[in-house]
């Protein structure tokens, strides 16, 4: 497995991972109709836009296995109203292909994210996870993240969701 900086050429691979991961991870949290209707083409366009943005605002890394994008992590400054984006980073997205769960790909991507936070000078990082996403919560807690008690109500499509915020001090990175 190789972790590297993503480029616009990776947009379709990232989109495929994104869609397939959502369809497995969020089954039972979001409706089947919503999950079955997610478009890889639309996600590819979104990722092309994200990856084409000027550097310095965030970072997207991919992990490859046998030359295929197997997962990705997207980081940047915190978008939370109660955080200083100059000192708090945000793990915006981390996804691995469902057939790569348990292979170490997620840990390698997490290490890359935490390294980016440290290099960018952040003292702390946060992430939001859907309530009910037990697999992700177990993973985050195993690699040193902790819930800070903050919850928010949001919507994905037209579906209401509850998200939980997790924190990780950057100086205490865990590989």
PDB file of C-alpha atoms in Angstrom:
ATOM      1  CA  UNK A   1       0.000   0.000   0.000  1.00  0.00           C
ATOM      2  CA  UNK A   2       1.221   3.455  -0.911  1.00  0.00           C
ATOM      3  CA  UNK A   3      -0.082   6.746   0.522  1.00  0.00           C
ATOM      4  CA  UNK A   4       0.439   9.783  -1.680  1.00  0.00           C
ATOM      5  CA  UNK A   5      -0.946  13.226  -2.380  1.00  0.00           C
ATOM      6  CA  UNK A   6      -4.050  13.087  -4.575  1.00  0.00           C
ATOM      7  CA  UNK A   7      -4.201  14.791  -7.956  1.00  0.00           C
ATOM      8  CA  UNK A   8      -7.180  15.548 -10.224  1.00  0.00           C
ATOM      9  CA  UNK A   9      -6.446  12.264 -12.061  1.00  0.00           C
ATOM     10  CA  UNK A  10      -7.563  10.490  -8.852  1.00  0.00           C
ATOM     11  CA  UNK A  11     -11.036  12.084  -8.798  1.00  0.00           C
ATOM     12  CA  UNK A  12     -12.870   9.084 -10.291  1.00  0.00           C
ATOM     13  CA  UNK A  13     -11.104   6.627  -7.966  1.00  0.00           C
ATOM     14  CA  UNK A  14     -11.864   8.786  -4.935  1.00  0.00           C
ATOM     15  CA  UNK A  15     -15.499   9.117  -6.026  1.00  0.00           C
ATOM     16  CA  UNK A  16     -15.847   5.357  -6.406  1.00  0.00           C
ATOM     17  CA  UNK A  17     -14.410   4.755  -2.934  1.00  0.00           C
ATOM     18  CA  UNK A  18     -16.622   7.522  -1.530  1.00  0.00           C
ATOM     19  CA  UNK A  19     -19.832   6.094  -2.998  1.00  0.00           C
ATOM     20  CA  UNK A  20     -19.146   2.430  -2.185  1.00  0.00           C
ATOM     21  CA  UNK A  21     -18.051   3.285   1.358  1.00  0.00           C
ATOM     22  CA  UNK A  22     -21.201   5.300   1.976  1.00  0.00           C
ATOM     23  CA  UNK A  23     -23.359   2.507   0.602  1.00  0.00           C
ATOM     24  CA  UNK A  24     -21.878   0.052   3.117  1.00  0.00           C
ATOM     25  CA  UNK A  25     -21.098   2.253   6.137  1.00  0.00           C
ATOM     26  CA  UNK A  26     -24.366   4.185   6.174  1.00  0.00           C
ATOM     27  CA  UNK A  27     -26.749   1.317   5.355  1.00  0.00           C
ATOM     28  CA  UNK A  28     -29.286   1.361   8.196  1.00  0.00           C
ATOM     29  CA  UNK A  29     -28.415   4.983   9.044  1.00  0.00           C
ATOM     30  CA  UNK A  30     -29.566   6.536   5.756  1.00  0.00           C
ATOM     31  CA  UNK A  31     -32.355   5.149   3.582  1.00  0.00           C
ATOM     32  CA  UNK A  32     -31.622   2.477   1.003  1.00  0.00           C
ATOM     33  CA  UNK A  33     -33.227   4.667  -1.661  1.00  0.00           C
ATOM     34  CA  UNK A  34     -30.836   7.529  -0.913  1.00  0.00           C
ATOM     35  CA  UNK A  35     -27.758   5.283  -0.790  1.00  0.00           C
ATOM     36  CA  UNK A  36     -28.691   3.407  -3.949  1.00  0.00           C
ATOM     37  CA  UNK A  37     -29.169   6.719  -5.764  1.00  0.00           C
ATOM     38  CA  UNK A  38     -25.716   8.169  -5.073  1.00  0.00           C
ATOM     39  CA  UNK A  39     -23.897   8.879  -8.329  1.00  0.00           C
ATOM     40  CA  UNK A  40     -20.195   8.222  -8.848  1.00  0.00           C
ATOM     41  CA  UNK A  41     -20.304  10.612 -11.815  1.00  0.00           C
ATOM     42  CA  UNK A  42     -21.571  13.470  -9.655  1.00  0.00           C
ATOM     43  CA  UNK A  43     -19.000  12.677  -6.951  1.00  0.00           C
ATOM     44  CA  UNK A  44     -16.243  12.631  -9.583  1.00  0.00           C
ATOM     45  CA  UNK A  45     -17.208  16.167 -10.601  1.00  0.00           C
ATOM     46  CA  UNK A  46     -17.192  17.268  -6.953  1.00  0.00           C
ATOM     47  CA  UNK A  47     -13.749  15.747  -6.373  1.00  0.00           C
ATOM     48  CA  UNK A  48     -12.369  17.285  -9.566  1.00  0.00           C
ATOM     49  CA  UNK A  49     -13.375  20.671  -8.162  1.00  0.00           C
ATOM     50  CA  UNK A  50     -11.877  19.975  -4.746  1.00  0.00           C
ATOM     51  CA  UNK A  51      -8.601  18.642  -6.142  1.00  0.00           C
ATOM     52  CA  UNK A  52      -8.258  21.513  -8.624  1.00  0.00           C
ATOM     53  CA  UNK A  53      -8.448  24.160  -5.873  1.00  0.00           C
ATOM     54  CA  UNK A  54      -5.278  25.974  -4.969  1.00  0.00           C
ATOM     55  CA  UNK A  55      -3.003  24.236  -2.481  1.00  0.00           C
ATOM     56  CA  UNK A  56      -2.664  25.532   1.064  1.00  0.00           C
ATOM     57  CA  UNK A  57      -6.313  25.244   2.093  1.00  0.00           C
ATOM     58  CA  UNK A  58      -6.220  21.547   2.837  1.00  0.00           C
ATOM     59  CA  UNK A  59      -4.835  18.222   1.766  1.00  0.00           C
ATOM     60  CA  UNK A  60      -6.199  15.090   0.140  1.00  0.00           C
ATOM     61  CA  UNK A  61      -4.202  11.869   0.210  1.00  0.00           C
ATOM     62  CA  UNK A  62      -5.047   8.560  -1.407  1.00  0.00           C
ATOM     63  CA  UNK A  63      -3.861   5.081  -0.609  1.00  0.00           C
ATOM     64  CA  UNK A  64      -3.240   2.719  -3.485  1.00  0.00           C
ATOM     65  CA  UNK A  65      -3.192  -1.040  -3.539  1.00  0.00           C
ATOM     66  CA  UNK A  66      -2.152  -2.741  -6.765  1.00  0.00           C
ATOM     67  CA  UNK A  67      -2.325   0.600  -8.577  1.00  0.00           C
ATOM     68  CA  UNK A  68      -5.944   1.319  -7.596  1.00  0.00           C
ATOM     69  CA  UNK A  69      -7.218   3.999  -5.230  1.00  0.00           C
ATOM     70  CA  UNK A  70      -8.286   2.009  -2.179  1.00  0.00           C
ATOM     71  CA  UNK A  71      -9.069   4.927   0.149  1.00  0.00           C
ATOM     72  CA  UNK A  72      -8.635   8.615   0.754  1.00  0.00           C
ATOM     73  CA  UNK A  73      -8.441  11.208   3.499  1.00  0.00           C
ATOM     74  CA  UNK A  74      -9.327  14.892   3.135  1.00  0.00           C
ATOM     75  CA  UNK A  75      -8.197  17.443   5.729  1.00  0.00           C
ATOM     76  CA  UNK A  76      -8.292  21.198   6.167  1.00  0.00           C
ATOM     77  CA  UNK A  77      -8.820  23.972   8.673  1.00  0.00           C
ATOM     78  CA  UNK A  78     -11.758  23.561  11.041  1.00  0.00           C
ATOM     79  CA  UNK A  79     -15.097  24.724   9.664  1.00  0.00           C
ATOM     80  CA  UNK A  80     -16.720  24.851  13.127  1.00  0.00           C
ATOM     81  CA  UNK A  81     -18.018  28.178  14.421  1.00  0.00           C
ATOM     82  CA  UNK A  82     -16.540  27.530  17.875  1.00  0.00           C
ATOM     83  CA  UNK A  83     -13.008  26.753  16.642  1.00  0.00           C
ATOM     84  CA  UNK A  84     -10.080  28.895  15.542  1.00  0.00           C
ATOM     85  CA  UNK A  85      -9.210  27.589  12.070  1.00  0.00           C
ATOM     86  CA  UNK A  86      -5.606  28.730  12.532  1.00  0.00           C
ATOM     87  CA  UNK A  87      -5.068  26.281  15.404  1.00  0.00           C
ATOM     88  CA  UNK A  88      -7.713  23.570  14.867  1.00  0.00           C
ATOM     89  CA  UNK A  89      -7.714  21.350  11.811  1.00  0.00           C
ATOM     90  CA  UNK A  90     -10.535  19.137  10.625  1.00  0.00           C
ATOM     91  CA  UNK A  91     -10.500  15.627   9.269  1.00  0.00           C
ATOM     92  CA  UNK A  92     -13.248  16.259   6.739  1.00  0.00           C
ATOM     93  CA  UNK A  93     -13.452  12.788   5.197  1.00  0.00           C
ATOM     94  CA  UNK A  94     -11.726   9.434   5.478  1.00  0.00           C
ATOM     95  CA  UNK A  95     -13.012   6.439   3.555  1.00  0.00           C
ATOM     96  CA  UNK A  96     -11.657   3.058   2.513  1.00  0.00           C
ATOM     97  CA  UNK A  97     -13.159   0.635   0.006  1.00  0.00           C
ATOM     98  CA  UNK A  98     -15.318  -1.866   1.914  1.00  0.00           C
ATOM     99  CA  UNK A  99     -13.212  -4.780   0.640  1.00  0.00           C
ATOM    100  CA  UNK A 100     -10.179  -3.114   2.273  1.00  0.00           C
ATOM    101  CA  UNK A 101     -11.692  -2.751   5.756  1.00  0.00           C
ATOM    102  CA  UNK A 102      -9.277  -4.194   8.313  1.00  0.00           C
ATOM    103  CA  UNK A 103      -6.217  -4.099   6.030  1.00  0.00           C
ATOM    104  CA  UNK A 104      -4.455  -1.167   7.705  1.00  0.00           C
ATOM    105  CA  UNK A 105      -5.397   1.257   4.930  1.00  0.00           C
ATOM    106  CA  UNK A 106      -7.453   3.386   7.323  1.00  0.00           C
ATOM    107  CA  UNK A 107      -4.614   3.564   9.841  1.00  0.00           C
ATOM    108  CA  UNK A 108      -2.158   4.594   7.119  1.00  0.00           C
ATOM    109  CA  UNK A 109      -4.510   7.332   5.930  1.00  0.00           C
ATOM    110  CA  UNK A 110      -5.063   8.506   9.508  1.00  0.00           C
ATOM    111  CA  UNK A 111      -1.304   8.716  10.040  1.00  0.00           C
ATOM    112  CA  UNK A 112      -1.008  10.833   6.885  1.00  0.00           C
ATOM    113  CA  UNK A 113      -3.774  13.143   8.131  1.00  0.00           C
ATOM    114  CA  UNK A 114      -2.188  13.574  11.552  1.00  0.00           C
ATOM    115  CA  UNK A 115       1.189  14.240   9.932  1.00  0.00           C
ATOM    116  CA  UNK A 116      -0.425  16.909   7.760  1.00  0.00           C
ATOM    117  CA  UNK A 117      -2.035  18.556  10.819  1.00  0.00           C
ATOM    118  CA  UNK A 118       1.342  18.619  12.580  1.00  0.00           C
ATOM    119  CA  UNK A 119       3.180  19.991   9.531  1.00  0.00           C
ATOM    120  CA  UNK A 120       0.482  22.652   9.043  1.00  0.00           C
ATOM    121  CA  UNK A 121       0.951  23.757  12.671  1.00  0.00           C
ATOM    122  CA  UNK A 122      -2.390  22.708  14.123  1.00  0.00           C
ATOM    123  CA  UNK A 123      -2.520  22.008  17.861  1.00  0.00           C
ATOM    124  CA  UNK A 124      -5.672  19.923  17.619  1.00  0.00           C
ATOM    125  CA  UNK A 125      -7.905  18.250  15.056  1.00  0.00           C
ATOM    126  CA  UNK A 126     -11.618  17.475  15.007  1.00  0.00           C
ATOM    127  CA  UNK A 127     -13.906  15.297  12.944  1.00  0.00           C
ATOM    128  CA  UNK A 128     -17.635  14.677  12.717  1.00  0.00           C
ATOM    129  CA  UNK A 129     -19.076  11.167  12.588  1.00  0.00           C
ATOM    130  CA  UNK A 130     -22.669  10.077  12.090  1.00  0.00           C
ATOM    131  CA  UNK A 131     -24.297   8.797  15.265  1.00  0.00           C
ATOM    132  CA  UNK A 132     -24.878   5.104  14.738  1.00  0.00           C
ATOM    133  CA  UNK A 133     -21.753   4.563  12.642  1.00  0.00           C
ATOM    134  CA  UNK A 134     -20.321   2.090  15.139  1.00  0.00           C
ATOM    135  CA  UNK A 135     -17.489   0.828  12.899  1.00  0.00           C
ATOM    136  CA  UNK A 136     -16.120   4.340  12.364  1.00  0.00           C
ATOM    137  CA  UNK A 137     -16.500   5.295  16.019  1.00  0.00           C
ATOM    138  CA  UNK A 138     -14.567   2.174  17.109  1.00  0.00           C
ATOM    139  CA  UNK A 139     -11.837   2.979  14.592  1.00  0.00           C
ATOM    140  CA  UNK A 140     -11.518   6.616  15.705  1.00  0.00           C
ATOM    141  CA  UNK A 141     -11.371   5.668  19.370  1.00  0.00           C
ATOM    142  CA  UNK A 142      -8.740   2.970  18.704  1.00  0.00           C
ATOM    143  CA  UNK A 143      -6.456   5.521  17.049  1.00  0.00           C
ATOM    144  CA  UNK A 144      -6.740   8.121  19.815  1.00  0.00           C
ATOM    145  CA  UNK A 145      -9.768  10.289  19.033  1.00  0.00           C
ATOM    146  CA  UNK A 146     -12.271  11.069  21.793  1.00  0.00           C
ATOM    147  CA  UNK A 147     -15.819  12.413  21.742  1.00  0.00           C
ATOM    148  CA  UNK A 148     -16.028  15.957  23.105  1.00  0.00           C
ATOM    149  CA  UNK A 149     -19.801  15.822  23.786  1.00  0.00           C
ATOM    150  CA  UNK A 150     -20.739  18.154  20.942  1.00  0.00           C
ATOM    151  CA  UNK A 151     -23.621  17.006  18.745  1.00  0.00           C
ATOM    152  CA  UNK A 152     -25.254  18.666  15.786  1.00  0.00           C
ATOM    153  CA  UNK A 153     -28.332  18.023  13.758  1.00  0.00           C
ATOM    154  CA  UNK A 154     -27.812  18.119  10.028  1.00  0.00           C
ATOM    155  CA  UNK A 155     -29.265  16.644   6.856  1.00  0.00           C
ATOM    156  CA  UNK A 156     -27.817  14.465   4.148  1.00  0.00           C
ATOM    157  CA  UNK A 157     -30.043  14.921   1.156  1.00  0.00           C
ATOM    158  CA  UNK A 158     -33.436  15.299   2.789  1.00  0.00           C
ATOM    159  CA  UNK A 159     -32.616  12.897   5.610  1.00  0.00           C
ATOM    160  CA  UNK A 160     -32.025  14.239   9.125  1.00  0.00           C
ATOM    161  CA  UNK A 161     -28.870  12.971  10.834  1.00  0.00           C
ATOM    162  CA  UNK A 162     -27.096  13.495  14.130  1.00  0.00           C
ATOM    163  CA  UNK A 163     -23.344  13.995  14.065  1.00  0.00           C
ATOM    164  CA  UNK A 164     -20.910  13.637  16.966  1.00  0.00           C
ATOM    165  CA  UNK A 165     -17.673  15.600  17.206  1.00  0.00           C
ATOM    166  CA  UNK A 166     -14.397  13.891  18.048  1.00  0.00           C
ATOM    167  CA  UNK A 167     -11.048  15.510  18.911  1.00  0.00           C
ATOM    168  CA  UNK A 168      -7.418  14.515  18.717  1.00  0.00           C
ATOM    169  CA  UNK A 169      -4.470  16.515  20.077  1.00  0.00           C
ATOM    170  CA  UNK A 170      -1.981  16.680  17.223  1.00  0.00           C
ATOM    171  CA  UNK A 171       1.047  16.456  19.496  1.00  0.00           C
ATOM    172  CA  UNK A 172      -0.135  13.012  20.686  1.00  0.00           C
ATOM    173  CA  UNK A 173      -0.259  11.310  17.302  1.00  0.00           C
ATOM    174  CA  UNK A 174      -0.703   7.553  17.252  1.00  0.00           C
ATOM    175  CA  UNK A 175       0.480   5.405  14.339  1.00  0.00           C
TER     176      UNK A 175
END
